[in-house]
CSV table of C-alpha atoms in Angstrom, one decimal:
chain,number,residue,atom,x,y,z
A,1,MET,CA,17.5,-21.8,15.3
A,2,ASP,CA,16.5,-18.5,16.8
A,3,ILE,CA,14.5,-15.3,15.7
A,4,LYS,CA,17.4,-13.6,14.5
A,5,GLN,CA,18.3,-16.2,11.9
A,6,LEU,CA,14.8,-15.7,10.5
A,7,LYS,CA,15.3,-12.1,10.4
A,8,PHE,CA,18.2,-12.4,8.5
A,9,LEU,CA,16.7,-14.7,5.9
A,10,ILE,CA,13.7,-12.2,5.6
A,11,ALA,CA,16.4,-9.3,5.2
A,12,LEU,CA,18.2,-11.1,2.4
A,13,ASP,CA,14.7,-11.5,0.7
A,14,GLU,CA,13.9,-7.9,0.8
A,15,THR,CA,17.4,-6.5,-0.3
A,16,ARG,CA,18.5,-9.3,-2.6
A,17,HIS,CA,21.9,-8.7,-1.5
A,18,PHE,CA,24.2,-10.2,1.3
A,19,GLY,CA,25.9,-7.0,2.2
A,20,GLN,CA,22.8,-4.9,2.1
A,21,ALA,CA,20.9,-7.5,4.4
A,22,ALA,CA,23.9,-7.5,6.8
A,23,ALA,CA,23.8,-3.8,7.0
A,24,ARG,CA,20.1,-3.6,7.4
A,25,CYS,CA,20.6,-6.2,10.4
A,26,HIS,CA,23.6,-4.3,12.0
A,27,ILE,CA,25.9,-7.1,11.6
A,28,THR,CA,28.8,-7.9,9.3
A,29,GLN,CA,28.5,-10.0,5.9
A,30,PRO,CA,30.6,-12.9,7.2
A,31,THR,CA,28.2,-13.1,10.3
A,32,LEU,CA,25.1,-13.0,8.1
A,33,SER,CA,26.5,-15.9,5.9
A,34,MET,CA,27.6,-17.9,8.8
A,35,ARG,CA,24.4,-17.6,10.6
A,36,LEU,CA,22.3,-18.6,7.4
A,37,ARG,CA,24.6,-21.7,6.9
A,38,SER,CA,24.2,-22.5,10.4
A,39,LEU,CA,20.3,-22.5,9.7
A,40,GLU,CA,20.7,-24.6,6.6
A,41,GLU,CA,22.6,-27.3,8.4
A,42,GLU,CA,20.0,-27.3,11.3
A,43,LEU,CA,17.2,-27.8,8.6
A,44,ASP,CA,19.4,-30.1,6.5
A,45,LEU,CA,18.3,-28.0,3.4
A,46,PRO,CA,20.0,-25.8,1.1
A,47,LEU,CA,18.0,-22.4,1.3
A,48,VAL,CA,20.0,-19.9,-0.7
A,49,ASN,CA,21.6,-20.2,-4.2
A,50,ARG,CA,25.1,-18.8,-3.8
A,51,GLY,CA,27.5,-17.6,-6.2
A,52,GLN,CA,29.7,-14.5,-6.5
A,53,ARG,CA,26.6,-12.7,-5.5
A,54,PHE,CA,23.0,-13.5,-4.2
A,55,GLU,CA,21.4,-15.7,-6.8
A,56,GLY,CA,18.0,-16.2,-5.1
A,57,PHE,CA,16.4,-19.0,-3.0
A,58,THR,CA,16.2,-22.5,-3.7
A,59,ALA,CA,12.7,-24.0,-3.7
A,60,PRO,CA,12.9,-25.4,-0.2
A,61,GLY,CA,14.4,-22.0,0.6
A,62,GLU,CA,11.1,-20.1,-0.6
A,63,ARG,CA,9.0,-22.4,1.5
A,64,VAL,CA,11.2,-21.9,4.6
A,65,LEU,CA,10.9,-18.2,3.9
A,66,ALA,CA,7.2,-18.2,4.0
A,67,TRP,CA,7.2,-20.1,7.4
A,68,ALA,CA,9.9,-17.6,8.6
A,69,ARG,CA,7.5,-14.6,7.7
A,70,THR,CA,4.8,-16.5,9.7
A,71,VAL,CA,7.0,-17.1,12.7
A,72,LEU,CA,8.3,-13.6,12.9
A,73,ALA,CA,4.8,-12.0,12.4
A,74,ALA,CA,3.8,-14.3,15.4
A,75,TYR,CA,6.8,-13.2,17.4
A,76,ASP,CA,5.9,-9.6,16.7
A,77,GLY,CA,2.4,-10.1,17.4
A,78,LEU,CA,3.2,-11.7,20.8
A,79,GLN,CA,5.2,-8.6,21.8
A,80,ALA,CA,2.4,-6.3,20.6
A,81,GLU,CA,-0.1,-8.3,22.3
A,82,ALA,CA,1.7,-8.2,25.6
A,83,ALA,CA,2.3,-4.6,25.5
A,84,ALA,CA,-1.5,-4.1,24.5
A,85,CYS,CA,-2.4,-6.0,27.7
A,86,ARG,CA,-0.2,-3.4,29.7
A,87,GLY,CA,-2.1,-0.7,28.2
A,88,ASN,CA,0.4,0.3,25.3
A,89,LEU,CA,1.2,-0.4,21.7
A,90,ILE,CA,4.7,-1.1,20.4
A,91,GLY,CA,6.0,-2.3,17.0
A,92,THR,CA,5.4,-1.4,13.6
A,93,LEU,CA,1.9,-1.3,12.0
A,94,ARG,CA,2.1,-2.2,8.3
A,95,LEU,CA,-0.3,-0.5,5.9
A,96,GLY,CA,-0.9,-1.2,2.3
A,97,VAL,CA,-2.9,1.4,0.2
A,98,VAL,CA,-4.0,1.3,-3.5
A,99,PRO,CA,-2.8,4.1,-5.6
A,100,LEU,CA,-5.0,7.3,-5.8
A,101,SER,CA,-6.8,6.2,-2.8
A,102,SER,CA,-9.3,8.9,-1.4
A,103,PHE,CA,-8.2,7.8,2.1
A,104,ASP,CA,-5.4,9.8,3.8
A,105,PRO,CA,-3.8,7.6,6.3
A,106,LEU,CA,-1.9,10.7,8.0
A,107,PRO,CA,-4.6,11.5,10.5
A,108,LEU,CA,-5.1,8.0,11.6
A,109,MET,CA,-1.1,7.5,12.0
A,110,GLN,CA,-1.0,10.9,13.9
A,111,ARG,CA,-3.5,9.9,16.5
A,112,LEU,CA,-2.1,6.3,17.0
A,113,HIS,CA,1.3,7.8,17.2
A,114,ALA,CA,0.3,10.5,19.8
A,115,ALA,CA,-1.4,7.9,22.0
A,116,HIS,CA,1.4,5.4,21.5
A,117,PRO,CA,4.8,7.0,20.8
A,118,GLU,CA,6.8,3.7,20.6
A,119,LEU,CA,4.6,2.7,17.6
A,120,ARG,CA,6.2,2.8,14.2
A,121,PHE,CA,4.6,2.8,10.7
A,122,GLU,CA,5.3,1.1,7.3
A,123,LEU,CA,3.4,2.4,4.5
A,124,SER,CA,3.3,0.5,1.0
A,125,SER,CA,1.5,1.4,-2.2
A,126,LEU,CA,0.0,-1.8,-3.5
A,127,SER,CA,-2.5,-2.7,-6.2
A,128,SER,CA,-6.0,-4.1,-4.9
A,129,GLU,CA,-4.9,-7.8,-5.7
A,130,GLN,CA,-1.6,-7.2,-3.8
A,131,VAL,CA,-3.2,-5.8,-0.8
A,132,LEU,CA,-5.3,-8.9,-0.3
A,133,GLU,CA,-2.5,-11.2,-1.1
A,134,HIS,CA,-0.2,-9.5,1.4
A,135,LEU,CA,-2.9,-9.6,4.1
A,136,ALA,CA,-3.5,-13.2,3.5
A,137,ASN,CA,0.3,-13.9,3.9
A,138,ASN,CA,0.5,-11.6,6.8
A,139,ARG,CA,3.0,-9.1,5.2
A,140,ILE,CA,0.7,-6.2,6.1
A,141,ASP,CA,-1.6,-5.6,9.0
A,142,ILE,CA,-4.1,-3.3,7.4
A,143,GLY,CA,-5.2,-2.7,4.0
A,144,VAL,CA,-6.8,0.2,2.2
A,145,SER,CA,-8.5,-1.3,-1.1
A,146,TYR,CA,-11.7,-1.6,-3.1
A,147,LEU,CA,-14.3,-4.0,-1.3
A,148,GLU,CA,-15.5,-5.5,-4.7
A,149,ARG,CA,-15.5,-9.3,-4.4
A,150,LEU,CA,-14.1,-9.2,-1.0
A,151,ASP,CA,-14.2,-12.5,0.8
A,152,ASN,CA,-15.9,-11.5,3.9
A,153,GLU,CA,-15.4,-14.9,5.5
A,154,ARG,CA,-11.5,-14.2,5.5
A,155,PHE,CA,-11.5,-10.3,5.8
A,156,GLU,CA,-13.1,-7.8,8.0
A,157,SER,CA,-13.9,-4.4,6.5
A,158,LEU,CA,-15.2,-0.8,7.1
A,159,ALA,CA,-16.3,1.0,4.1
A,160,PHE,CA,-15.3,4.6,3.4
A,161,ASN,CA,-17.6,7.4,2.0
A,162,GLU,CA,-18.1,7.3,-1.7
A,163,THR,CA,-15.1,8.2,-3.7
A,164,ARG,CA,-15.9,11.2,-6.0
A,165,MET,CA,-13.5,12.4,-8.9
A,166,GLY,CA,-12.3,15.7,-9.9
A,167,LEU,CA,-9.7,16.9,-12.5
A,168,LEU,CA,-6.3,17.9,-11.3
A,169,TYR,CA,-4.7,20.6,-13.4
A,170,ASP,CA,-2.1,23.3,-13.1
A,171,GLU,CA,-3.9,26.8,-13.0
A,172,ARG,CA,-0.9,28.4,-14.9
A,173,SER,CA,-1.8,26.3,-17.9
A,174,PHE,CA,-5.6,25.7,-17.7
A,175,THR,CA,-8.7,27.4,-16.7
A,176,PHE,CA,-12.1,26.1,-16.1
A,177,GLY,CA,-15.6,27.9,-15.0
A,178,GLU,CA,-17.3,27.3,-11.9
A,179,ALA,CA,-19.7,24.3,-13.0
A,180,PRO,CA,-18.7,20.8,-12.6
A,181,LEU,CA,-16.9,19.4,-15.8
A,182,SER,CA,-18.6,16.8,-18.1
A,183,TRP,CA,-17.0,13.7,-19.3
A,184,GLU,CA,-17.6,15.1,-22.9
A,185,ALA,CA,-15.3,18.0,-21.9
A,186,LEU,CA,-12.8,15.9,-20.4
A,187,ILE,CA,-12.3,13.8,-23.7
A,188,GLU,CA,-10.7,17.1,-25.6
A,189,LEU,CA,-8.2,17.8,-22.7
A,190,PRO,CA,-4.5,16.3,-22.8
A,191,LEU,CA,-5.0,13.8,-19.9
A,192,CYS,CA,-2.5,11.7,-18.1
A,193,MET,CA,-3.6,8.3,-16.5
A,194,LEU,CA,-2.6,5.5,-14.5
A,195,THR,CA,-2.0,2.3,-16.7
A,196,SER,CA,-5.1,0.1,-17.4
A,197,GLY,CA,-4.2,-2.5,-14.8
A,198,MET,CA,-5.1,-0.1,-11.9
A,199,HIS,CA,-8.4,-0.2,-10.4
A,200,PHE,CA,-8.8,3.7,-10.3
A,201,ARG,CA,-8.0,3.6,-14.1
A,202,GLN,CA,-10.8,1.2,-14.6
A,203,SER,CA,-13.2,3.3,-13.1
A,204,ILE,CA,-12.2,6.2,-15.2
A,205,ASP,CA,-12.5,4.1,-18.3
A,206,HIS,CA,-15.9,2.9,-17.2
A,207,ASN,CA,-17.1,6.5,-16.9
A,208,PHE,CA,-16.1,7.4,-20.3
A,209,HIS,CA,-17.0,4.2,-22.0
A,210,SER,CA,-20.6,4.2,-20.5
A,211,ARG,CA,-21.2,7.6,-22.4
A,212,GLY,CA,-19.8,6.2,-25.7
A,213,LEU,CA,-16.4,8.0,-25.2
A,214,THR,CA,-12.9,6.5,-25.6
A,215,PRO,CA,-10.1,8.2,-24.1
A,216,GLN,CA,-6.7,8.8,-25.7
A,217,PRO,CA,-4.5,9.6,-22.8
A,218,LEU,CA,-1.4,11.7,-23.6
A,219,LEU,CA,0.5,9.8,-20.9
A,220,GLN,CA,0.2,6.7,-19.1
A,221,THR,CA,2.1,5.6,-15.9
A,222,ASP,CA,2.1,3.3,-13.1
A,223,ALA,CA,3.8,5.9,-10.8
A,224,VAL,CA,1.7,8.4,-9.2
A,225,HIS,CA,4.6,10.9,-8.6
A,226,GLN,CA,5.4,11.1,-12.5
A,227,LEU,CA,1.5,11.6,-12.8
A,228,LEU,CA,1.8,14.5,-10.5
A,229,GLN,CA,4.9,15.7,-12.0
A,230,ALA,CA,3.4,16.0,-15.4
A,231,VAL,CA,0.3,17.8,-14.3
A,232,HIS,CA,2.4,20.4,-12.2
A,233,GLY,CA,4.6,21.0,-15.3
A,234,GLY,CA,1.5,21.9,-17.3
A,235,PHE,CA,1.9,19.0,-19.6
A,236,CYS,CA,-1.6,17.4,-19.0
A,237,CYS,CA,-4.5,17.0,-16.5
A,238,ALA,CA,-5.3,14.1,-14.4
A,239,ILE,CA,-8.5,12.5,-13.0
A,240,MET,CA,-8.1,12.0,-9.3
A,241,PRO,CA,-10.0,11.4,-6.1
A,242,LEU,CA,-11.8,14.6,-5.4
A,243,ASP,CA,-11.2,14.4,-1.5
A,244,GLY,CA,-7.6,13.0,-2.0
A,245,GLY,CA,-5.8,16.3,-1.1
A,246,ALA,CA,-3.8,16.0,-4.3
A,247,GLU,CA,-4.2,19.7,-5.0
A,248,THR,CA,-2.3,20.5,-1.8
A,249,LEU,CA,0.9,18.7,-2.7
A,250,ALA,CA,2.4,21.5,-4.9
A,251,ASP,CA,1.7,25.2,-5.8
A,252,HIS,CA,-0.7,26.2,-8.5
A,253,LEU,CA,-2.4,22.8,-8.4
A,254,ARG,CA,-6.2,22.8,-8.6
A,255,LEU,CA,-9.0,20.0,-8.3
A,256,HIS,CA,-12.1,20.7,-10.2
A,257,PRO,CA,-15.2,18.6,-9.8
A,258,ILE,CA,-16.4,16.2,-12.5
A,259,GLU,CA,-20.3,15.6,-12.8
A,260,ASN,CA,-21.5,12.0,-11.9
A,261,ALA,CA,-18.0,10.8,-11.3
A,262,ARG,CA,-17.8,7.8,-9.2
A,263,THR,CA,-15.5,4.7,-8.7
A,264,LEU,CA,-16.8,1.3,-9.7
A,265,ALA,CA,-16.5,-0.1,-6.2
A,266,PRO,CA,-16.5,1.3,-2.7
A,267,LEU,CA,-13.1,1.7,-0.9
A,268,GLY,CA,-12.4,0.6,2.7
A,269,LEU,CA,-10.3,-0.5,5.4
A,270,ILE,CA,-9.3,-4.1,5.4
A,271,MET,CA,-7.9,-6.6,8.0
A,272,ARG,CA,-7.7,-10.4,8.4
A,273,ARG,CA,-10.4,-12.2,10.4
A,274,GLY,CA,-8.3,-15.1,11.4
A,275,ALA,CA,-5.1,-15.4,13.3
A,276,PRO,CA,-2.5,-14.0,13.3
A,277,ARG,CA,-4.2,-10.6,13.7
A,278,SER,CA,-2.1,-8.0,15.8
A,279,ALA,CA,-3.4,-5.8,18.3
A,280,LEU,CA,-2.0,-3.0,16.2
A,281,ALA,CA,-4.7,-3.7,13.3
A,282,GLU,CA,-7.4,-4.0,16.0
A,283,ALA,CA,-6.4,-0.7,17.3
A,284,CYS,CA,-6.3,0.8,14.0
A,285,PHE,CA,-9.7,-0.3,13.1
A,286,ALA,CA,-11.0,0.9,16.6
A,287,LEU,CA,-9.6,4.4,16.0
A,288,TYR,CA,-10.9,4.6,12.5
A,289,GLN,CA,-14.5,4.0,13.9
A,290,LYS,CA,-14.1,6.9,16.4
A,291,LEU,CA,-12.6,9.4,13.8
A,292,PRO,CA,-16.0,10.7,12.6
A,293,GLU,CA,-17.0,11.3,16.2
A,294,ASP,CA,-13.9,13.1,17.2
A,295,ALA,CA,-13.6,15.3,14.0
């Protein structure tokens, strides 16, 4: 057994296709199949359900896959730790961020990359539940999520400034005065929102319901880019983080403050307390703590 076999197994899980997994690993499909069969023979377990195409993993395969991720993460962590001891950071920093976060990861990534040019980044959009699950399973190194009900024995966190809300709109279709908008005024507008399972949507609903208001969104979606497209097309308006920079993503977009508009829970940076905790995650935390001083 070697690290490459475990990488092949993980690639197959992520692509769900033998040919694509082989291409990702820069080998031929027969070589991929041969190496995986060799792993099965060594473990004396069937790992993959094979037909004319990939049909998923067996129950033992799923359990081995979880261990493969842990072993590979430990291997990557060892390489990163050794590089950190030499005063450098290498590898891939994996970040998971909740949709419509007021946190912009770009300045943090730019500073890390400037200091450590060999560092790479993997950025995923995840629900608040998925962020914690992926952190626990070592599928990401750093999470940006809500700190409500966070298990502080398992996770370390740094809280961000309070998230305020604003109304995103296209100035060619809507016009508002200088004063912050009231929630009573918002209820009269064509609104597009994330679906109800999203934490940010729950905060929006709470702000409406606490005032005896019931929103009737014109459009609901679980994709932020579709929400932005609908706003830019003048179809509707959207309630967004006031400091998230959404108004800079396209011409004619504007973001107007909403009075007394806050999320239900604070947002923050999260990483595991226990091993394996990579040097990349710790460097990210340390740099974020310095950002206000450097700004």
